[in-house]
PDB file of C-alpha atoms in Angstrom:
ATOM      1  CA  UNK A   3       6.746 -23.710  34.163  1.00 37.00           C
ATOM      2  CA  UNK A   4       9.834 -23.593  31.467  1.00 35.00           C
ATOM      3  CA  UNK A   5       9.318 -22.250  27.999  1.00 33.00           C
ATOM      4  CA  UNK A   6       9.626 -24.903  25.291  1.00 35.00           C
ATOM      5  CA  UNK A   7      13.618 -24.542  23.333  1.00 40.00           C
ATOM      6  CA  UNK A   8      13.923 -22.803  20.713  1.00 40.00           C
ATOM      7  CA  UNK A   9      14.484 -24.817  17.244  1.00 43.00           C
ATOM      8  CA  UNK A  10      17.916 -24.977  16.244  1.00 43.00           C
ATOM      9  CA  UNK A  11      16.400 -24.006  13.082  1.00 49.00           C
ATOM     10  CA  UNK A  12      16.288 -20.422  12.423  1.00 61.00           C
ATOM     11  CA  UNK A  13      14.098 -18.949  10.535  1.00 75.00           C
ATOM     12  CA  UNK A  14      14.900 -16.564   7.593  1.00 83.00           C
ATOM     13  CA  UNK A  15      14.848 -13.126   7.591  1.00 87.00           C
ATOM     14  CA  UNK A  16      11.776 -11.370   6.145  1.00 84.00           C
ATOM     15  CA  UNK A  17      13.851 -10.521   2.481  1.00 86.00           C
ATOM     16  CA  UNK A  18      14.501 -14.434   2.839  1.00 89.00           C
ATOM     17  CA  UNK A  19      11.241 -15.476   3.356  1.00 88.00           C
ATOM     18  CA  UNK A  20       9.751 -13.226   0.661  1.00 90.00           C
ATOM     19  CA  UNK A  21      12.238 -14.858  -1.677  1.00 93.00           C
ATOM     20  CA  UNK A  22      10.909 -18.543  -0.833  1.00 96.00           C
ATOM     21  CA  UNK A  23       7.159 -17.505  -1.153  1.00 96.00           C
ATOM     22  CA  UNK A  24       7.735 -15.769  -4.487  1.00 97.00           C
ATOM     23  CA  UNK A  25       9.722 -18.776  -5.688  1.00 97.00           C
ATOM     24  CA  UNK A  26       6.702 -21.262  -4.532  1.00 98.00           C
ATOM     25  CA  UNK A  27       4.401 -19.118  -5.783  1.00 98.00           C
ATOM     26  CA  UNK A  28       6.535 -19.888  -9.628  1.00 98.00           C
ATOM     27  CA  UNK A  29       6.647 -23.646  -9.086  1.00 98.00           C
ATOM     28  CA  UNK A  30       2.947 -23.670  -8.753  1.00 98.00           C
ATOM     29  CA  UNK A  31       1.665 -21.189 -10.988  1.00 98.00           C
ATOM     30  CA  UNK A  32       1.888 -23.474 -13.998  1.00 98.00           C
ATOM     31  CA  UNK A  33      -1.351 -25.318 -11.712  1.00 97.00           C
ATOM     32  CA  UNK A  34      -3.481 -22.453 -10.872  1.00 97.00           C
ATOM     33  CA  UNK A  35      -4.143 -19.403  -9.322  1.00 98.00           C
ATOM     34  CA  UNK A  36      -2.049 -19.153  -6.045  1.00 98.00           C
ATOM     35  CA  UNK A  37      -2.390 -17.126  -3.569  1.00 98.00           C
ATOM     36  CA  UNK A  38       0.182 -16.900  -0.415  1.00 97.00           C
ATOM     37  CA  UNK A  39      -0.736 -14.951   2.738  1.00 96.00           C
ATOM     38  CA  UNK A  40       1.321 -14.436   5.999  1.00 93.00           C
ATOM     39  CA  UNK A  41      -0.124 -16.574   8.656  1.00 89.00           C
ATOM     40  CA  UNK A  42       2.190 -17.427  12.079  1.00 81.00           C
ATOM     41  CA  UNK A  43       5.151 -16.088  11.181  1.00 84.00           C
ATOM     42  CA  UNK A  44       5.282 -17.964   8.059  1.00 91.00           C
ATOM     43  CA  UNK A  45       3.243 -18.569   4.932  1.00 96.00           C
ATOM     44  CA  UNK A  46      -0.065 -20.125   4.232  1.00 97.00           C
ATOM     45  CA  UNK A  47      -0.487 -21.336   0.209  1.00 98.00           C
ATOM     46  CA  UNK A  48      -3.549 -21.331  -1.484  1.00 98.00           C
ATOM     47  CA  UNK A  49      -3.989 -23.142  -4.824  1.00 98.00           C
ATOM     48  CA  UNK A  50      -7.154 -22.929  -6.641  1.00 96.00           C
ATOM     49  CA  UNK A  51      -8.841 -21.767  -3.139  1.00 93.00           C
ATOM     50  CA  UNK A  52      -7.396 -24.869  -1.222  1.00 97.00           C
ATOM     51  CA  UNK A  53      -5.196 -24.594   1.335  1.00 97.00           C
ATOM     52  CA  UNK A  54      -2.573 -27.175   0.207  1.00 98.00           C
ATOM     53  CA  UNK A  55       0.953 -26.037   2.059  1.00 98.00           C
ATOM     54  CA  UNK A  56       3.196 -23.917   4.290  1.00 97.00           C
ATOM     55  CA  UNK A  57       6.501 -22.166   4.266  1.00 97.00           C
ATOM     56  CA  UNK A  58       7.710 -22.479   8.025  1.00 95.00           C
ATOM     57  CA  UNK A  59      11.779 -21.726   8.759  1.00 93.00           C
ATOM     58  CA  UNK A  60      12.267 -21.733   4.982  1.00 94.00           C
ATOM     59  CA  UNK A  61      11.029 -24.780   4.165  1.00 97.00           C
ATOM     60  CA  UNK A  62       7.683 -25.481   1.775  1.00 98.00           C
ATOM     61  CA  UNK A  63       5.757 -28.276   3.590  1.00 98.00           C
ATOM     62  CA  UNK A  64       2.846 -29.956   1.451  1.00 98.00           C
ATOM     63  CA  UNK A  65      -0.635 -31.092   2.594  1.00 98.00           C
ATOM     64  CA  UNK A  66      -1.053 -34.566   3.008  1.00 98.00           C
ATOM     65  CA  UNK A  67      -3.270 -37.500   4.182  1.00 98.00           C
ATOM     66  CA  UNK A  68      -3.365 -41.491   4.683  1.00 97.00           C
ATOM     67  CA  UNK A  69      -3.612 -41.631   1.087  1.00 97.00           C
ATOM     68  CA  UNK A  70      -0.344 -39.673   0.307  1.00 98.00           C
ATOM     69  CA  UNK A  71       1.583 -39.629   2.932  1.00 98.00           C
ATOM     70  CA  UNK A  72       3.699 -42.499   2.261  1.00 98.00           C
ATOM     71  CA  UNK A  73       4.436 -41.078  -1.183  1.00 98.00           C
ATOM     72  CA  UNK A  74       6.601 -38.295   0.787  1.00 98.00           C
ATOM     73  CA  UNK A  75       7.759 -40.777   3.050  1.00 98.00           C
ATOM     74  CA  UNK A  76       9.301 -42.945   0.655  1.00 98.00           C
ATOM     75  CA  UNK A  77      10.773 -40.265  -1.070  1.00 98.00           C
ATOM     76  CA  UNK A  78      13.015 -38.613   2.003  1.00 98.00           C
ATOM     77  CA  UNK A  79      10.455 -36.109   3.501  1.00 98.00           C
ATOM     78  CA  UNK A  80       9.841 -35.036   6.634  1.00 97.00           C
ATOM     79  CA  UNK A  81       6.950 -33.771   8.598  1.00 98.00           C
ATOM     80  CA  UNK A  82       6.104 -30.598  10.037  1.00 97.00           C
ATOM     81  CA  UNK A  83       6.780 -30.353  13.960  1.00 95.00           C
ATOM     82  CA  UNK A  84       6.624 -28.215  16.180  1.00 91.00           C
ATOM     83  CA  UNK A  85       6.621 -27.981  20.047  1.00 90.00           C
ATOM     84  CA  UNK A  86       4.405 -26.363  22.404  1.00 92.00           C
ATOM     85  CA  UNK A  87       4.366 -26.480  26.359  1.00 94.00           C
ATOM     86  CA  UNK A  88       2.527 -29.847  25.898  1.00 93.00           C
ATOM     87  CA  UNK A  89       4.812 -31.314  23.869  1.00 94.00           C
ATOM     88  CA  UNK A  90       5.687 -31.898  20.019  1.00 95.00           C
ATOM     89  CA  UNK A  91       2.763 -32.120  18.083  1.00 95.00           C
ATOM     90  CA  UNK A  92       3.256 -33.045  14.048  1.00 95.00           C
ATOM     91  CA  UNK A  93       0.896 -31.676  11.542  1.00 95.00           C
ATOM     92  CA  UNK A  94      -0.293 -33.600   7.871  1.00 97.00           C
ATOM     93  CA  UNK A  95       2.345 -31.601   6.410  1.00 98.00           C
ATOM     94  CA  UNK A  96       5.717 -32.937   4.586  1.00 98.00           C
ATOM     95  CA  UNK A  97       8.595 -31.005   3.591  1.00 98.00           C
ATOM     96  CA  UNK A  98       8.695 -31.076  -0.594  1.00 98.00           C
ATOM     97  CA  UNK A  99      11.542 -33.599  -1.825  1.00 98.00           C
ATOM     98  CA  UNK A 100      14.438 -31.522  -2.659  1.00 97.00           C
ATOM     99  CA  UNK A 101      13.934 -31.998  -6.834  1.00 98.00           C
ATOM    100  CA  UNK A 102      10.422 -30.802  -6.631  1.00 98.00           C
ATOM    101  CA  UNK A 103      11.639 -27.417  -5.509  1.00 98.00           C
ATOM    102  CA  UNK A 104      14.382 -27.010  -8.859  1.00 98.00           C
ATOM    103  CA  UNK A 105      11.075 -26.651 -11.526  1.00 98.00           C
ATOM    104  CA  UNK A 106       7.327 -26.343 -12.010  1.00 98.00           C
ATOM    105  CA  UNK A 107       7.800 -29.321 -13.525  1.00 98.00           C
ATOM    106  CA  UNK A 108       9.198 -31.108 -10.850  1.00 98.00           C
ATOM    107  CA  UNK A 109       6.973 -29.638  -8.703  1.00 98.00           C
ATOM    108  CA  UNK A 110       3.633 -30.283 -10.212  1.00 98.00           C
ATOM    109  CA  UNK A 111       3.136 -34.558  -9.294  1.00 98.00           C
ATOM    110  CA  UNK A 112       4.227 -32.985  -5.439  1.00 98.00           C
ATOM    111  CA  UNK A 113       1.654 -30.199  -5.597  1.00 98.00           C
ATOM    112  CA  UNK A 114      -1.310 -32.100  -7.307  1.00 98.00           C
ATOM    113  CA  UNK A 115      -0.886 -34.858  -4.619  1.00 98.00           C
ATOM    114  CA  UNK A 116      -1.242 -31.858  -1.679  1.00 98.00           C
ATOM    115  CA  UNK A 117      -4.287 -30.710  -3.488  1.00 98.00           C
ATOM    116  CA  UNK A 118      -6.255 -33.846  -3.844  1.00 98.00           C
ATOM    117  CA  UNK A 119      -5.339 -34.109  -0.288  1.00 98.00           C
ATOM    118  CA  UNK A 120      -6.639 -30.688   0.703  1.00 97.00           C
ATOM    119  CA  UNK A 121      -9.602 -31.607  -1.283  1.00 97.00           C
ATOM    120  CA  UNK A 122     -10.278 -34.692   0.718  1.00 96.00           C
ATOM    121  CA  UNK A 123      -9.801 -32.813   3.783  1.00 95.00           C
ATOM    122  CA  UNK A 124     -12.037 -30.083   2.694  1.00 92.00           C
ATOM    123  CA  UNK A 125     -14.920 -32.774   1.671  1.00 92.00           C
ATOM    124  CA  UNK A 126     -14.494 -34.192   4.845  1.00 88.00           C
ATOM    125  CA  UNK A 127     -14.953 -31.002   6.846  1.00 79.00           C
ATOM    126  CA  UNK A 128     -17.904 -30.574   4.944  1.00 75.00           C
ATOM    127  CA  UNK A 129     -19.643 -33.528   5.126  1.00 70.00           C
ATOM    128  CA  UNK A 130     -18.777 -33.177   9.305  1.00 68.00           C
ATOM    129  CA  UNK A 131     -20.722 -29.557   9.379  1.00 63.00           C
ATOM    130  CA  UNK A 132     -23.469 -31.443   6.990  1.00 62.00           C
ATOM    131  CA  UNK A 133     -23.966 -33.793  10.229  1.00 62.00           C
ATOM    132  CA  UNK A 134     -23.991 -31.305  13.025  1.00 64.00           C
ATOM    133  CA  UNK A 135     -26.573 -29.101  11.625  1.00 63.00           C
ATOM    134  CA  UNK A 136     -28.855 -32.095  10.945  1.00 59.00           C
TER     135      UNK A 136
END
């Protein structure tokens, strides 16, 4: 069995990636309290205790769902992919639009949109672990 290709992307070095986490972590303090922890080989951000993005290869990607999705769509985003010996499998993550990453300001309609979508996700979960228990 074959290993999948690489990504033509490559991924930043660690000084890199430390820079793009601290300067997430600055377009969405103005929100909340955020908290960013290493998680495979990239970064997992917290806002408020919800999970609401990822830095992978350098790039912030936002949580999103049916209702927001087409919001990053429309604006020249791109999903998070990646490939595994199965295949490419795309996660309800988009890439932030290029202005959201120059200011908090910017930033903020992009990151409350990932949160109510990590809320909705979380309510969901919930609601799911409600049922199984009954």
């Amino acid at each position: 069995m074959s290993r999948p290709e690489k990504s033509a992307i490559s991924s930043p070095s660690a000084a890199e990636a430390a820079g793009i986490a601290a300067h997430c972590r600055d377009l969405l303090a103005p929100l909340g309290t955020v908290r960013i922890r290493r998680m495979f080989g990239g970064h997992g951000i917290y806002l408020d205790d919800l999970f609401i993005a990822i830095i992978a290869a350098g790039t912030l990607y936002l949580k999103t769902d049916a209702t927001s999705v087409e919001r990053f769509r429309d604006a020249g985003c791109r999903p998070f992919e990646y490939e595994t010996r199965d295949g490419r499998h795309t996660m309800s993550y988009w890439s932030a639009p290029e202005e959201a990453m120059e200011t908090p300001e910017a930033m903020a309609p992009w990151a409350l949109l990932a949160s109510d979508s990590a809320r909705r996700a979380a309510a969901a979960s919930a609601g799911r672990q409600r049922r199984r228990r009954s």
